[in-house]
Short mmCIF file of C-alpha atoms and ligand atoms in Angstrom, two decimals:
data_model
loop_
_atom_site.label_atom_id
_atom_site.label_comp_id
_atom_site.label_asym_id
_atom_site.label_seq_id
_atom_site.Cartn_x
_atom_site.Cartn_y
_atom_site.Cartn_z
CA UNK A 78 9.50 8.77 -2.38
CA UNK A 79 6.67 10.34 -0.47
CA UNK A 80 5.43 14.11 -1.06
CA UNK A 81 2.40 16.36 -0.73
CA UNK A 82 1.32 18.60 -3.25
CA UNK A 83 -1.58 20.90 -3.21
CA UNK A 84 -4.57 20.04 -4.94
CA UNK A 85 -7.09 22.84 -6.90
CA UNK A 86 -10.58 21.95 -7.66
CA UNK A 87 -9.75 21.91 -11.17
CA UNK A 88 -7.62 18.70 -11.25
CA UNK A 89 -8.80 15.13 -12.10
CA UNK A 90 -10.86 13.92 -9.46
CA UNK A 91 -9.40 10.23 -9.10
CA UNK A 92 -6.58 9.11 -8.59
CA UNK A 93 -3.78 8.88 -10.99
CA UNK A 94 -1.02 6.46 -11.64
CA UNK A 95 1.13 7.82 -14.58
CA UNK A 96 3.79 5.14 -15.73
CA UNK A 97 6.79 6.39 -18.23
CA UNK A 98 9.88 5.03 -19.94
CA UNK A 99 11.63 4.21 -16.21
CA UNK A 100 9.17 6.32 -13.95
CA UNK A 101 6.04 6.29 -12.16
CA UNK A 102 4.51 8.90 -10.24
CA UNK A 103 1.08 7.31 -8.02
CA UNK A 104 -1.43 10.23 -7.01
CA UNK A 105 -3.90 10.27 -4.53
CA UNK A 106 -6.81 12.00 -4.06
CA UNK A 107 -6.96 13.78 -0.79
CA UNK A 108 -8.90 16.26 -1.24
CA UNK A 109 -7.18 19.72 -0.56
CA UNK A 110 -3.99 18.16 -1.69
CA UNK A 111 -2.37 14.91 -3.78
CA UNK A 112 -0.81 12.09 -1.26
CA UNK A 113 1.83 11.16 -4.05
CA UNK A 114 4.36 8.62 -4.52
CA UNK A 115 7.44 8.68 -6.89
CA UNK A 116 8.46 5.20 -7.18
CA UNK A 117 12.04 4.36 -8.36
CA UNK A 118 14.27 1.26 -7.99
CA UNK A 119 15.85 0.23 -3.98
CA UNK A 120 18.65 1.79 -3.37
CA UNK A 121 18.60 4.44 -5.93
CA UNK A 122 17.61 7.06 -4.07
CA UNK A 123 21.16 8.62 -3.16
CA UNK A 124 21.12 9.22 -6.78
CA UNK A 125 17.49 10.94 -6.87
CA UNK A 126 19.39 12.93 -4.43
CA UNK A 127 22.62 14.01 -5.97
CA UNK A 128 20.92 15.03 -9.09
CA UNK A 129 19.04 18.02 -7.03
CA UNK A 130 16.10 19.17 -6.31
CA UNK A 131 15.08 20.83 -9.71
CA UNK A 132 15.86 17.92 -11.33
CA UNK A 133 13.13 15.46 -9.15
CA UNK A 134 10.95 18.63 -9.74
CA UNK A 135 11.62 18.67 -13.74
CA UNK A 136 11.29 14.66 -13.36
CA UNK A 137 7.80 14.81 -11.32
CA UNK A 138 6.82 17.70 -13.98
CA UNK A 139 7.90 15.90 -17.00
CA UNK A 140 5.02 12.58 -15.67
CA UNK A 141 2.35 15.03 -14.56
CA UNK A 142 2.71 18.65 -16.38
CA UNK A 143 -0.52 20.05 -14.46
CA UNK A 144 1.53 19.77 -11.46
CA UNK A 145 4.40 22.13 -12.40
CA UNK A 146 3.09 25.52 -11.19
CA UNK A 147 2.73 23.95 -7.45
CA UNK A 148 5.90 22.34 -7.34
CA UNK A 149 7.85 24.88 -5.57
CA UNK A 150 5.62 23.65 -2.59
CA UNK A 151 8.97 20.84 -2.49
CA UNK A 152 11.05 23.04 -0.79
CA UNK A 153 14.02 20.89 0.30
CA UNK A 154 14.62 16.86 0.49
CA UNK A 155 12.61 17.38 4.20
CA UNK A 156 9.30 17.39 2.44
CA UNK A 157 10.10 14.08 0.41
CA UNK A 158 10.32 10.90 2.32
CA UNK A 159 11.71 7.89 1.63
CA UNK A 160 9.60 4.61 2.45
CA UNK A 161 11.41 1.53 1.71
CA UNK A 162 9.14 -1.31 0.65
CA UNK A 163 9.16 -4.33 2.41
CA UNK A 164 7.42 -7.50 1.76
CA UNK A 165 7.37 -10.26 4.97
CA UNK A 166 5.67 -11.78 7.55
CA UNK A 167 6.90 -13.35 10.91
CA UNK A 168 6.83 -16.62 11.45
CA UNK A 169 5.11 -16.54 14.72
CA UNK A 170 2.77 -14.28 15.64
CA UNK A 171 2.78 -14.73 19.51
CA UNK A 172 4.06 -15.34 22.66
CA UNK A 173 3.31 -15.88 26.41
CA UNK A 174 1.51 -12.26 26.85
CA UNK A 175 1.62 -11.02 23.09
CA UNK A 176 0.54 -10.96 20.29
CA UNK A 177 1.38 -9.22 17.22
CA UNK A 178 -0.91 -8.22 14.15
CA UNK A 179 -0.99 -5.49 11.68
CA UNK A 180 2.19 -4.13 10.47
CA UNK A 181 3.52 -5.65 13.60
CA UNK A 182 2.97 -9.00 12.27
CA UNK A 183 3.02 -8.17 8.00
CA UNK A 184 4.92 -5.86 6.41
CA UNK A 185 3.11 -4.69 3.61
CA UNK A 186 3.87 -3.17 0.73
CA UNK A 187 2.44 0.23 -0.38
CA UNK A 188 0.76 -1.26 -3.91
CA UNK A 189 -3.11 -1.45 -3.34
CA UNK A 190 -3.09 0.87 -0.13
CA UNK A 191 -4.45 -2.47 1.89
CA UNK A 192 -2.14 -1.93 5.11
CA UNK A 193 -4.84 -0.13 7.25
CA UNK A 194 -7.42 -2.42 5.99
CA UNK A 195 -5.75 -5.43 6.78
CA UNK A 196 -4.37 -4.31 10.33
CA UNK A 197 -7.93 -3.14 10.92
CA UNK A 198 -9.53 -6.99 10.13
CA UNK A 199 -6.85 -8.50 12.25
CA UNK A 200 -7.92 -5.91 15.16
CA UNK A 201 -11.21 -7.31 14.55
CA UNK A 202 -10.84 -11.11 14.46
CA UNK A 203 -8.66 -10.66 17.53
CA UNK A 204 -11.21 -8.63 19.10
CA UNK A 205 -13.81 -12.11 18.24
CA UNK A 206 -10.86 -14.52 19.34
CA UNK A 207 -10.12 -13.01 22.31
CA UNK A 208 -12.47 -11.07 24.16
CA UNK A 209 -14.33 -13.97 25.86
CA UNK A 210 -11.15 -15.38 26.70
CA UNK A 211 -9.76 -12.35 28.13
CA UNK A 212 -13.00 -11.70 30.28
CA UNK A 213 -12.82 -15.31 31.84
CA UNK A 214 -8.94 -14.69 32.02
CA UNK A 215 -7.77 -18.22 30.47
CA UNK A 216 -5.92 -17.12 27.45
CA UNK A 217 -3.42 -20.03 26.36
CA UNK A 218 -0.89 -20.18 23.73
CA UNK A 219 -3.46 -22.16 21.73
CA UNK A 220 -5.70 -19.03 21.57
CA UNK A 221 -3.63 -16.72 20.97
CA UNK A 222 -2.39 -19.42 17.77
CA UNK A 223 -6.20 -18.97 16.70
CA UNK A 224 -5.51 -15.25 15.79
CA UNK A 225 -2.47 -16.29 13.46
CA UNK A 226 -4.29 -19.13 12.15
CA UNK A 227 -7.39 -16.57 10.78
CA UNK A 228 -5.27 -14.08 9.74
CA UNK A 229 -2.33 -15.36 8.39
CA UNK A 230 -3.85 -16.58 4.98
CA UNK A 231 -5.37 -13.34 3.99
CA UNK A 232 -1.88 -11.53 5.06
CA UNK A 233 0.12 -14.19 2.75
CA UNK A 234 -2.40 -14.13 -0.25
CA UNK A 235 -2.02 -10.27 -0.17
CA UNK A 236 1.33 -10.25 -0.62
CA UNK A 237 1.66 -12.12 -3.01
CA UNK A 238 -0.80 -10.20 -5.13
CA UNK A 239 1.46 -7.15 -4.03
CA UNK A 240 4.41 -9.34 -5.51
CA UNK A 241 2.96 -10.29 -8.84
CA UNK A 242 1.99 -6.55 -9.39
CA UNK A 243 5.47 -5.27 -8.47
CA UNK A 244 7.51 -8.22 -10.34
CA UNK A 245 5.19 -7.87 -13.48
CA UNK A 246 4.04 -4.28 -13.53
CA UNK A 247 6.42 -1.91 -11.49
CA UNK A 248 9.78 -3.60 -11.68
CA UNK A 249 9.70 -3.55 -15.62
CA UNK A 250 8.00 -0.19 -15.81
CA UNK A 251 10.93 1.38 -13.64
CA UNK A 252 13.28 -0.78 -15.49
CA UNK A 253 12.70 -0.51 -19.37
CA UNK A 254 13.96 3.26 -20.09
CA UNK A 255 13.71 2.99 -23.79
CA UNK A 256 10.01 2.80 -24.52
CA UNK A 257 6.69 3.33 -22.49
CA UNK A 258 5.80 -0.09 -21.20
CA UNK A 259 2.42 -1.89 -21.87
CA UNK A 260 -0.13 -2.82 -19.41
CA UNK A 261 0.44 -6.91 -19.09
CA UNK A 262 -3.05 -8.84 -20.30
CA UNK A 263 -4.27 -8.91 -16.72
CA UNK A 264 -4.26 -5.26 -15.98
CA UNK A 265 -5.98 -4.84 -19.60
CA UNK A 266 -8.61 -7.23 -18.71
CA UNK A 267 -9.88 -5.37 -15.38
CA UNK A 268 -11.29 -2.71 -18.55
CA UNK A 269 -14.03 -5.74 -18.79
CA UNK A 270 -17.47 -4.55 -16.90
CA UNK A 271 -17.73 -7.78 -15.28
CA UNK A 272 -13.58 -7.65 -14.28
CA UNK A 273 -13.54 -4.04 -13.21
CA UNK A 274 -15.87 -4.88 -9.70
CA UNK A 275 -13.04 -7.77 -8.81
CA UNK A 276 -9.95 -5.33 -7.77
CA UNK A 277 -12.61 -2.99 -5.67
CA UNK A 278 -14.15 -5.54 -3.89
CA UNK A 279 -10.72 -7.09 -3.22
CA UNK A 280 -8.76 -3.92 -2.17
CA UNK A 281 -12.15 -2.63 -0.27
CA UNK A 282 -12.91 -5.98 1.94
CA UNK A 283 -9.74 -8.26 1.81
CA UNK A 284 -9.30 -11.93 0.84
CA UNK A 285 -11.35 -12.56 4.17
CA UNK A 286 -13.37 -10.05 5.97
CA UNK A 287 -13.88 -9.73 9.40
CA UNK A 288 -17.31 -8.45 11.28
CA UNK A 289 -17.20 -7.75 15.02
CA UNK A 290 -19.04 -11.22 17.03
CA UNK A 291 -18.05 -9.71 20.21
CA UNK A 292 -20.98 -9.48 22.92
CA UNK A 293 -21.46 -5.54 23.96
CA UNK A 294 -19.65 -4.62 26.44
C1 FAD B 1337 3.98 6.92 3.99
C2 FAD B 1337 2.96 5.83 4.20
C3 FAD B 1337 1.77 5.86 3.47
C4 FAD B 1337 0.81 4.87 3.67
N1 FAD B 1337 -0.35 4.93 2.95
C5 FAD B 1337 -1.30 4.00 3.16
C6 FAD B 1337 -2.55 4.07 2.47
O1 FAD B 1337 -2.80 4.98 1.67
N2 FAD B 1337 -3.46 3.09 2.71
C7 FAD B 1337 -3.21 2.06 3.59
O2 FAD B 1337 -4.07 1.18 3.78
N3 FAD B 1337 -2.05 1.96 4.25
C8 FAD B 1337 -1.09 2.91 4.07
N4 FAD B 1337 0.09 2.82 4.75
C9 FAD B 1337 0.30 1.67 5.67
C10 FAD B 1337 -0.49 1.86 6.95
O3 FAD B 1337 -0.14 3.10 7.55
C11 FAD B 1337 -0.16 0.70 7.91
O4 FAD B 1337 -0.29 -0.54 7.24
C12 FAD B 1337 -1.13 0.71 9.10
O5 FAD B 1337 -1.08 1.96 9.76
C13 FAD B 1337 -0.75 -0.41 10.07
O6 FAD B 1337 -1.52 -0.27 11.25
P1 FAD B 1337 -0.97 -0.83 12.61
O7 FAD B 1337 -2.03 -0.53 13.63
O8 FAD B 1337 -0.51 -2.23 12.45
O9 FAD B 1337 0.36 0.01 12.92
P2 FAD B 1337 0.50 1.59 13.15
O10 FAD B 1337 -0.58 2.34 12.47
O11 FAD B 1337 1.93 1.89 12.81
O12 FAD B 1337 0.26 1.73 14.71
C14 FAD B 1337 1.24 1.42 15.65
C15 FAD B 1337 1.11 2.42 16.78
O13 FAD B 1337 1.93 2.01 17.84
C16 FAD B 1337 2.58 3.15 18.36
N5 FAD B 1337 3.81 2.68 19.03
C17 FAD B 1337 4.96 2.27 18.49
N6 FAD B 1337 5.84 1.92 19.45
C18 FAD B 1337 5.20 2.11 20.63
C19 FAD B 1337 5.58 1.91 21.98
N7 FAD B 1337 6.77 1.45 22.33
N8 FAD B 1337 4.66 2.21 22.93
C20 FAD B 1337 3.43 2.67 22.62
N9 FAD B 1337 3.01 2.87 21.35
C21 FAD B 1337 3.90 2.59 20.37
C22 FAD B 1337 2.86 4.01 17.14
O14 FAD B 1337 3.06 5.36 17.54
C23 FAD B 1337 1.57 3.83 16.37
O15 FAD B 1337 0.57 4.74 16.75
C24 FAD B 1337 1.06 3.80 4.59
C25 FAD B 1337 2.25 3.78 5.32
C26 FAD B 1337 3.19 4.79 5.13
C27 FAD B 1337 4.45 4.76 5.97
#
């Protein structure tokens, strides 16, 4: 569940990921206000729903008390939106005439905040793949195959990064109610100096980056 709140100069300035017995509220920084994300289990949130408003509010309040004095700003279910993870790929990324990349090709999922990034580098390599061809106005099947072929590897290692995290971080974190779950051993180990570069650089430039080879135009 999706929701802005207002942000005062005060607050922490990174962002926040606060995990409790069967919640987990993600926070990020946007400056003037927090882009935040209330995750809970699919299909559950006809339930959030039923319970009320105050009771989200109380809920969100409960993970994160310096938010409670702005969370009026949630005025109805309007300002809360519901994005429904999805994890896939298609098969085939093209066509006589098209091709598809970016969420057009990969659904992401939200964990890592890699979508824009990764539609981005596949604007890119298409950009290198295709430009020449598109000038000289020969553009087979085979070259449009070249695009899928770059970019289908980084898209599939990705997600399954995206899976491990969800199947071994959030799924038992919204599960477990009874006690506040533990980090697992690799989550503890990005603490180590060396370790703690590895998720940056990875979330920052992707499993394979692209530069622009393009002539100028
Ligand atoms: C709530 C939310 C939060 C997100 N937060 C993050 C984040 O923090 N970091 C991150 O990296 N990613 C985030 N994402 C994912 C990210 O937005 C997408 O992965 C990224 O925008 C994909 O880029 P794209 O160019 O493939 O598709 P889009 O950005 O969706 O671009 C597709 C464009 O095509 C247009 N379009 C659609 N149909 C037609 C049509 N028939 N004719 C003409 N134009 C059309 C659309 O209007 C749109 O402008 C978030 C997504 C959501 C929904």
């Amino acid at each position: 569940m999706w929701f802005r709140i207002s942000r005062n100069d005060s607050d922490p300035g990174e962002a926040l990921g606060h995990v409790e017995s069967g919640r987990m509220l993600v926070m990020l920084n946007r400056n003037n206000y927090w882009q935040c994300a209330y995750l809970i289990p699919k299909g559950t949130a006809g339930k959030l729903q039923q319970a009320g408003l105050d009771n989200f509010r109380d809920s969100i309040a409960d993970i994160s008390p310096f938010l409670r004095d702005r969370l009026h700003e949630i005025s109805s279910w309007e300002d809360v939106k519901l994005l429904t993870v999805e994890v896939d790929r298609l098969r085939r990324w093209y066509r006589p005439g098209l091709i598809c990349i970016g969420d057009a090709a990969h659904a992401m999922s939200p964990i890592g905040g890699v979508g824009i990034n990764l539609a981005v580098q596949d604007a890119a390599a298409a950009a290198n793949i295709l430009a020449e061809p598109l000038r000289r106005g020969i553009v087979t099947i085979d070259t449009l195959k070249q695009v899928q072929d770059r970019r289908e590897f980084p898209a599939r290692v990705t997600q399954r990064l995206q899976i491990v995290v969800q199947n071994k971080v959030i799924a038992p974190a919204l599960t477990n109610k009874s006690e506040r779950p533990k980090a697992p051993l690799f989550l503890k180990m990005m603490q180590w100096p060396l370790l703690r570069r590895l998720p940056g650089r990875l979330l920052a430039f992707g499993v394979r980056p692209e530069h622009i080879h393009t002539m100028a135009a």
